Coordinates of C-alpha atoms in Angstrom, one line a residue:
M1 CA -17.8 -53.3 143.0
F2 CA -16.8 -49.8 144.0
R3 CA -14.6 -47.2 142.4
F4 CA -12.8 -44.4 144.1
H5 CA -12.3 -41.2 142.2
F6 CA -8.8 -39.9 142.6
N7 CA -6.2 -37.7 140.9
S8 CA -2.6 -36.6 141.4
N9 CA -3.8 -34.3 144.3
Y10 CA -4.9 -37.2 146.5
G11 CA -2.5 -36.3 149.2
R12 CA -3.4 -32.6 149.4
R13 CA -6.9 -33.2 150.8
Q14 CA -5.2 -34.1 154.1
L15 CA -4.2 -30.5 154.6
V16 CA -7.6 -29.9 156.2
V17 CA -6.1 -31.5 159.2
S18 CA -4.2 -28.9 161.3
V19 CA -0.5 -29.2 161.6
A20 CA -1.1 -29.0 165.3
L21 CA -1.8 -32.7 165.1
V22 CA 2.0 -33.3 165.2
G23 CA 2.0 -31.8 168.7
L24 CA -0.9 -34.1 169.6
L25 CA 0.8 -37.2 168.4
F26 CA 4.3 -36.4 169.8
A27 CA 3.7 -34.5 173.0
P28 CA 6.9 -34.2 175.0
F29 CA 7.2 -36.4 178.0
A30 CA 7.6 -35.0 181.5
F31 CA 10.5 -36.7 183.3
A32 CA 10.5 -37.9 186.9
G33 CA 12.4 -35.8 189.3
K34 CA 12.2 -32.5 187.4
K35 CA 11.9 -29.6 189.8
K36 CA 8.8 -27.4 189.6
N37 CA 9.6 -23.9 188.3
T38 CA 8.3 -21.5 191.0
D39 CA 9.7 -18.4 189.2
T40 CA 6.7 -16.7 187.6
T41 CA 8.5 -13.6 186.4
N42 CA 9.8 -15.4 183.3
S43 CA 7.0 -17.9 182.9
Q44 CA 5.8 -18.4 179.4
P45 CA 2.2 -17.6 178.5
A46 CA -0.2 -20.5 178.4
A47 CA -0.4 -22.2 175.1
A48 CA -3.5 -21.7 173.1
P49 CA -5.9 -24.7 173.2
Q50 CA -5.4 -27.2 170.4
P51 CA -8.0 -27.1 167.7
Q52 CA -10.3 -30.1 167.5
I53 CA -10.0 -32.4 164.5
D54 CA -13.1 -33.1 162.6
L55 CA -12.6 -36.8 161.8
T56 CA -15.9 -36.9 159.8
K57 CA -14.0 -35.1 157.0
L58 CA -11.3 -37.8 156.8
V59 CA -13.0 -39.9 154.2
W60 CA -11.9 -41.4 150.9
P61 CA -12.8 -40.5 148.2
A62 CA -13.5 -36.9 149.1
P63 CA -17.0 -35.4 148.8
P64 CA -19.2 -35.1 146.8
N65 CA -18.4 -38.8 146.2
I66 CA -19.7 -41.3 148.6
G67 CA -16.9 -42.0 151.1
R68 CA -15.9 -45.7 151.1
V69 CA -13.2 -45.5 153.8
R70 CA -13.6 -43.5 157.0
Y71 CA -10.9 -42.6 159.5
T72 CA -11.9 -43.7 163.0
N73 CA -8.9 -44.0 165.4
Y74 CA -5.2 -44.5 166.0
F75 CA -3.1 -46.3 168.6
A76 CA 0.4 -45.4 169.7
G77 CA 0.9 -47.2 173.0
M78 CA 0.0 -47.0 176.7
K79 CA -1.5 -43.7 177.7
L80 CA 0.9 -41.3 179.4
D81 CA -0.3 -40.0 182.8
Y82 CA 0.9 -36.4 183.3
T83 CA -0.8 -36.2 186.7
P84 CA 1.7 -34.9 189.3
A85 CA 2.3 -37.2 192.2
A86 CA 0.9 -34.6 194.6
E87 CA -2.4 -34.9 192.9
Q88 CA -2.4 -38.7 192.8
P89 CA -4.2 -40.7 195.4
K90 CA -2.0 -40.9 198.5
K91 CA -0.9 -44.1 200.0
K92 CA -1.2 -44.1 203.8
Q93 CA 2.1 -44.6 205.6
T94 CA 2.3 -47.1 208.4
W95 CA 3.9 -46.4 211.8
M96 CA 6.8 -48.7 210.8
D97 CA 7.5 -46.5 207.7
R98 CA 7.5 -43.4 209.7
L99 CA 9.7 -45.0 212.4
A100 CA 12.2 -46.2 209.7
G101 CA 12.2 -42.8 208.1
V102 CA 10.8 -44.0 204.8
Q103 CA 10.0 -41.0 202.6
D104 CA 6.5 -40.8 201.3
A105 CA 6.6 -41.2 197.5
N106 CA 3.6 -39.0 197.2
N107 CA 5.5 -36.0 198.6
K108 CA 8.0 -36.1 195.7
N109 CA 7.3 -33.8 192.8
H110 CA 7.4 -36.3 190.0
Y111 CA 5.3 -37.8 187.3
K112 CA 4.4 -41.4 186.7
A113 CA 6.9 -43.5 184.7
I114 CA 6.8 -43.2 180.9
P115 CA 4.9 -46.2 179.6
F116 CA 5.6 -48.5 176.7
Q117 CA 5.0 -46.9 173.3
L118 CA 4.8 -48.6 169.9
L119 CA 8.1 -48.4 168.1
A120 CA 7.9 -50.7 165.1
P121 CA 4.4 -52.3 164.8
Y122 CA 4.1 -54.9 162.2
G123 CA 1.6 -57.8 162.2
M124 CA -1.9 -57.4 163.6
A125 CA -5.0 -59.5 164.5
V126 CA -8.3 -59.2 166.4
N127 CA -9.6 -61.7 168.9
S128 CA -13.2 -62.8 169.5
K129 CA -13.8 -59.8 171.9
G130 CA -12.7 -57.3 169.2
N131 CA -9.4 -56.5 171.0
L132 CA -6.5 -55.5 168.7
Y133 CA -3.2 -57.4 169.0
V134 CA -0.2 -55.6 167.6
V135 CA 3.2 -57.2 167.2
D136 CA 6.1 -54.7 167.8
Q137 CA 9.4 -55.9 166.5
K138 CA 11.6 -53.4 168.4
V139 CA 9.8 -53.5 171.7
G140 CA 9.8 -57.3 171.4
G141 CA 6.3 -57.7 172.6
I142 CA 2.6 -57.8 171.6
F143 CA 0.4 -54.9 172.6
I144 CA -3.3 -55.7 173.3
F145 CA -5.6 -52.7 172.8
D146 CA -9.2 -52.1 173.7
T147 CA -10.3 -50.5 170.4
E148 CA -13.0 -48.5 172.2
T149 CA -11.0 -46.8 174.9
K150 CA -7.5 -47.1 173.2
D151 CA -6.2 -48.5 176.5
V152 CA -3.5 -51.1 176.6
L153 CA -5.1 -54.1 178.3
D154 CA -1.9 -56.1 178.4
I155 CA 1.6 -56.6 176.9
I156 CA 2.9 -60.1 176.1
G157 CA 6.5 -59.4 176.7
N158 CA 9.9 -61.0 176.0
G159 CA 11.3 -62.5 179.1
K160 CA 8.0 -62.1 181.0
D161 CA 5.5 -64.3 179.1
A162 CA 7.7 -65.9 176.4
T163 CA 11.1 -65.7 174.7
F164 CA 11.1 -63.6 171.6
S165 CA 13.9 -62.6 169.3
W166 CA 12.4 -61.0 166.2
I167 CA 8.6 -61.4 166.1
N168 CA 6.8 -60.6 162.8
A169 CA 3.1 -61.5 162.8
I170 CA 0.2 -62.9 164.7
A171 CA -2.9 -64.9 163.9
I172 CA -5.8 -65.7 166.2
D173 CA -8.1 -68.7 165.7
D174 CA -11.8 -69.1 166.7
D175 CA -10.7 -70.4 170.2
D176 CA -8.6 -67.3 170.8
R177 CA -5.4 -69.3 170.5
L178 CA -2.5 -67.1 169.4
F179 CA 0.1 -68.0 166.8
V180 CA 3.2 -65.7 166.7
S181 CA 6.0 -65.9 164.1
D182 CA 9.6 -65.4 165.2
G183 CA 12.0 -65.0 162.3
K184 CA 15.3 -65.2 164.2
L185 CA 14.2 -68.2 166.4
R186 CA 12.7 -69.9 163.3
R187 CA 9.5 -70.9 165.0
I188 CA 5.8 -70.2 165.6
L189 CA 4.9 -69.9 169.3
V190 CA 1.4 -71.1 170.2
F191 CA -0.4 -69.5 173.1
D192 CA -3.7 -70.5 174.7
K193 CA -6.6 -68.1 175.2
N194 CA -5.0 -67.1 178.6
K195 CA -1.8 -66.0 176.7
K196 CA 0.2 -68.9 178.1
V197 CA 2.7 -70.7 175.8
V198 CA 1.5 -74.2 175.2
D199 CA 3.4 -75.3 172.1
Q200 CA 5.7 -74.3 169.2
I201 CA 6.0 -75.1 165.5
K202 CA 9.6 -75.2 164.4
E203 CA 10.3 -78.1 162.1
G204 CA 11.3 -77.0 158.5
L205 CA 11.0 -73.3 159.0
I206 CA 13.7 -70.8 158.0
D207 CA 12.2 -67.3 158.3
P208 CA 8.5 -67.4 159.3
V209 CA 6.8 -64.0 158.7
G210 CA 3.2 -63.7 157.6
L211 CA 0.4 -65.9 159.2
A212 CA -3.2 -66.7 158.5
I213 CA -5.7 -69.2 160.0
D214 CA -8.3 -71.1 158.0
T215 CA -10.8 -72.0 160.8
E216 CA -13.0 -74.1 158.6
N217 CA -10.5 -76.3 157.0
R218 CA -8.2 -76.2 160.1
Q219 CA -5.2 -74.9 158.3
L220 CA -2.4 -72.6 159.5
Y221 CA -0.6 -70.7 156.7
V222 CA 3.0 -69.6 157.4
V223 CA 4.9 -67.4 154.9
D224 CA 8.5 -68.5 155.0
T225 CA 10.2 -65.5 153.4
Q226 CA 13.7 -66.8 153.0
A227 CA 12.5 -70.2 151.8
D228 CA 10.3 -68.5 149.1
Q229 CA 7.4 -70.7 150.2
V230 CA 4.1 -70.8 152.1
V231 CA 4.1 -73.7 154.5
V232 CA 0.6 -75.2 155.4
F233 CA 0.2 -76.9 158.8
D234 CA -2.7 -78.7 160.4
A235 CA -4.0 -76.1 162.8
D236 CA -4.6 -78.7 165.5
T237 CA -1.8 -81.2 165.2
F238 CA 0.8 -78.7 163.9
K239 CA 1.9 -81.3 161.3
E240 CA 3.0 -80.0 157.9
K241 CA 0.5 -80.7 155.2
R242 CA 2.1 -79.2 152.1
R243 CA 4.0 -76.3 150.7
I244 CA 3.1 -73.7 148.1
G245 CA 6.0 -72.5 145.9
T246 CA 9.4 -73.8 144.9
G247 CA 12.2 -73.4 147.4
G248 CA 16.0 -73.4 147.1
K249 CA 16.2 -71.1 144.0
N250 CA 17.6 -68.1 145.9
H251 CA 14.7 -65.7 145.2
T252 CA 15.1 -65.9 141.4
L253 CA 11.8 -67.5 140.4
T254 CA 9.1 -65.4 138.7
T255 CA 6.9 -68.2 137.4
P256 CA 3.2 -68.2 138.5
G257 CA 2.8 -70.0 141.8
D258 CA 6.3 -69.3 142.9
F259 CA 7.7 -66.5 145.1
S260 CA 10.6 -64.2 145.6
L261 CA 10.8 -63.1 149.3
P262 CA 7.0 -63.2 150.0
T263 CA 6.0 -61.5 153.3
F264 CA 2.3 -61.4 154.2
I265 CA -0.8 -63.5 153.6
A266 CA -4.6 -63.1 153.9
L267 CA -7.7 -65.2 153.4
D268 CA -11.1 -64.3 152.0
K269 CA -14.5 -65.6 153.1
D270 CA -14.2 -68.6 150.7
W271 CA -10.8 -69.4 152.2
N272 CA -8.9 -68.4 149.1
V273 CA -5.3 -67.4 149.8
Y274 CA -3.6 -64.1 148.9
V275 CA 0.1 -63.8 149.2
S276 CA 2.2 -60.6 148.7
D277 CA 5.1 -61.7 146.5
T278 CA 7.2 -58.8 147.5
M279 CA 10.2 -58.9 145.2
N280 CA 8.1 -60.0 142.2
Y281 CA 5.9 -56.9 142.8
R282 CA 2.6 -58.9 142.7
I283 CA -0.2 -60.5 144.6
E284 CA -0.7 -64.2 144.0
I285 CA -4.0 -65.9 144.6
F286 CA -4.5 -69.7 145.4
D287 CA -7.5 -71.8 146.4
A288 CA -7.9 -73.5 149.8
E289 CA -6.0 -76.6 148.5
G290 CA -3.1 -74.6 147.3
G291 CA -4.0 -74.5 143.7
Y292 CA -2.8 -71.4 141.7
I293 CA -5.7 -69.2 140.5
T294 CA -4.3 -65.9 139.3
Q295 CA -2.0 -62.9 140.0
F296 CA -1.8 -59.2 139.5
G297 CA 0.7 -56.4 139.9
K298 CA 3.3 -54.3 138.1
H299 CA 6.4 -52.5 139.2
C300 CA 6.4 -48.7 139.2
D301 CA 6.2 -45.8 141.7
G302 CA 2.6 -44.5 141.3
P303 CA -1.0 -45.5 142.0
G304 CA -2.0 -48.8 140.6
C305 CA 1.6 -50.1 140.9
F306 CA 3.8 -51.8 143.5
A307 CA 7.2 -50.7 144.7
H308 CA 7.4 -53.0 147.7
P309 CA 4.1 -54.7 148.4
K310 CA 3.8 -56.1 152.0
G311 CA 0.6 -56.2 153.9
V312 CA -2.4 -57.7 152.2
A313 CA -6.1 -58.0 153.4
V314 CA -9.5 -58.8 151.9
D315 CA -12.7 -57.0 152.8
S316 CA -16.1 -58.5 153.0
D317 CA -16.9 -57.6 149.3
G318 CA -13.8 -59.3 148.1
H319 CA -11.7 -56.3 147.4
I320 CA -7.9 -56.8 147.9
W321 CA -6.1 -54.2 149.9
V322 CA -2.3 -53.9 149.7
A323 CA 0.1 -51.9 151.8
D324 CA 3.3 -50.5 150.3
P325 CA 5.9 -49.0 152.6
M326 CA 7.8 -47.3 149.7
L327 CA 4.7 -45.6 148.3
D328 CA 3.0 -45.2 151.7
L329 CA -0.2 -46.1 149.9
L330 CA -3.0 -48.5 150.9
Q331 CA -4.5 -49.5 147.5
A332 CA -7.6 -51.5 146.7
F333 CA -7.8 -53.9 143.7
N334 CA -10.1 -56.4 142.2
R335 CA -8.8 -59.8 141.1
D336 CA -8.1 -58.5 137.6
G337 CA -5.6 -56.0 139.1
Q338 CA -7.9 -53.0 138.5
L339 CA -7.2 -50.2 140.9
L340 CA -10.4 -49.3 142.7
G341 CA -9.1 -46.7 145.1
L342 CA -6.4 -45.7 147.5
V343 CA -5.8 -44.1 150.9
G344 CA -2.7 -42.4 152.2
G345 CA 0.4 -40.7 150.9
H346 CA 3.7 -39.8 152.6
G347 CA 3.2 -38.0 155.9
N348 CA 2.5 -38.2 159.6
L349 CA -0.9 -36.6 159.7
L350 CA -4.0 -38.7 160.2
G351 CA -4.8 -40.7 157.1
Q352 CA -1.2 -40.4 155.9
F353 CA 1.5 -43.1 156.3
S354 CA 5.2 -43.3 157.0
S355 CA 6.7 -46.7 156.2
L356 CA 3.3 -48.5 155.9
D357 CA 3.9 -52.2 156.4
G358 CA 0.8 -54.0 157.6
V359 CA -2.9 -54.0 157.0
F360 CA -5.6 -56.2 158.7
I361 CA -9.4 -56.2 158.1
D362 CA -11.6 -57.9 160.7
K363 CA -15.1 -59.3 160.2
N364 CA -16.7 -56.0 161.0
N365 CA -14.8 -54.3 158.2
R366 CA -12.6 -52.4 160.5
M367 CA -9.2 -51.7 158.8
F368 CA -6.0 -51.4 160.8
T369 CA -2.7 -50.2 159.3
S370 CA 0.7 -50.4 161.0
E371 CA 3.6 -47.9 160.4
Q372 CA 7.2 -48.2 161.4
Y373 CA 7.5 -44.4 161.7
P374 CA 6.3 -42.8 163.9
G375 CA 5.3 -46.1 165.3
R376 CA 1.5 -46.2 165.3
V377 CA -1.6 -48.2 164.1
Q378 CA -4.4 -46.3 162.4
Q379 CA -7.9 -47.5 162.3
F380 CA -10.4 -47.0 159.4
R381 CA -13.9 -48.3 158.5
Y382 CA -14.6 -49.8 155.1
V383 CA -18.0 -48.9 153.8
T384 CA -19.4 -51.9 152.1
D385 CA -21.0 -52.0 148.6
A386 CA -24.5 -52.5 150.2
E387 CA -24.0 -49.6 152.6
A388 CA -22.8 -47.4 149.7
D389 CA -25.9 -48.2 147.7
V390 CA -28.1 -47.1 150.5
L391 CA -26.1 -43.8 150.8
N392 CA -26.3 -43.3 147.1
K393 CA -30.1 -43.7 147.1
E394 CA -30.4 -41.3 150.0
K395 CA -28.2 -38.8 148.2
E396 CA -30.3 -39.1 145.0
A397 CA -33.6 -38.8 146.9
S398 CA -32.3 -35.6 148.6
R399 CA -31.2 -34.3 145.2
V400 CA -34.7 -34.9 143.8
V401 CA -36.4 -33.1 146.8
Q402 CA -34.1 -30.1 146.4
K403 CA -34.8 -30.0 142.7
A404 CA -38.5 -30.1 143.3
E405 CA -38.3 -27.3 145.9
K406 CA -36.3 -25.2 143.5
E407 CA -38.7 -25.6 140.7
K408 CA -41.6 -24.8 143.0
S409 CA -40.0 -21.6 144.2
T410 CA -39.5 -20.4 140.6
A411 CA -42.9 -21.4 139.3
P412 CA -45.3 -18.6 138.0
G413 CA -47.0 -16.7 140.8
V414 CA -44.2 -17.5 143.3
A415 CA -41.7 -14.7 144.1
A416 CA -38.2 -15.9 143.4
A417 CA -35.3 -15.0 145.6
P418 CA -33.5 -11.9 144.3
E419 CA -30.4 -12.5 142.3
P420 CA -27.2 -10.9 143.7
S421 CA -27.4 -8.2 141.0
Q422 CA -30.9 -7.3 142.2
A423 CA -29.8 -6.6 145.8
K424 CA -30.6 -3.1 147.1
V425 CA -27.6 -0.7 147.0
D426 CA -26.7 1.1 150.2
P427 CA -26.7 4.8 149.3
A428 CA -24.1 5.4 151.9
V429 CA -21.6 3.4 149.9
P430 CA -20.4 5.1 146.7
E431 CA -20.8 3.0 143.6
K432 CA -17.6 1.8 142.0
K433 CA -16.8 3.1 138.6

């Protein structure tokens, strides 16, 4: 078990990141067709180079503690290419183009078209190749990112690859099949590994949101928010197996094992089920057969509490991470509901959140968080208990070596370094009275 050390100043540590980051994240777009300014008399001086951000300092908790969460990356959409057309590779005109008077597009002073950007990312998943899939509710599509280069490899779009209305979440099984929940169309679309629609699950669903796949027991979990239930399907036949929770009570139930507008769901390595019971301000835990185990959570507006719990994920050590868009905190708990640590706080700097909705942790302990504003996904790395033990031992060994060297330097017969008060006084500088 780990324990973060935090206090009321947990958000201030982010001030080490320069406010110039805002300019980095929201650089203005250059629009096609804008004429180049040839008047140099009133030209503005070149902007100073942006300072580099030291991501190694974005760790939680802050030094001298052993960092258990490290910031690694963020994703905002397709890269914007500011290269003027004149500097882009030219396409050779044919004699027919010249005869017809077709203007060479490379002679136009324009920039490439503005690409798709994340607007309202929500659910996330990772496939067998480690690529990140992000559902964007406002774009109406699924972005596929290469997590190493941040490039958008593809977009599964509405009207192009499928018909979407209001997509919420995505789950990917061990065969790289995709399951995508659509709340307005009341269905789960099933894609094969080539991103082609092959089936749908629609019967008995009212408002499907959160998704999770149990690849061992071959079960697909669907959080039906408006029904106040979790519906369990056979992951191969798509037949309904059972339901968790009591429906038809208009979100009024607070009894253990029931829900009031649940949203997201996650599984641990033993296939136990974790559901964010949003309007009951708690996380409920069930076994792989749907049996109720326990719950935790309380309603307030500070660390250790929930104001609107949504995204939920479980790391390899069994710690439960919960995203709260009203607190903009990503908090870690054990099963007893003990707060172990937190990341975030309101803001748009790296490591801060603005309407934090989703969290996903893959098998390599990479943590991804989705924010509605400014529309981005941030990536972190969870440092496991075993890794932290190694770092603690290395830190202790270094401390012992430093202590021994200090004792050796102050031993009899060894000249000690002069104290500041023993430093020589420059006679050219008058002594202060």
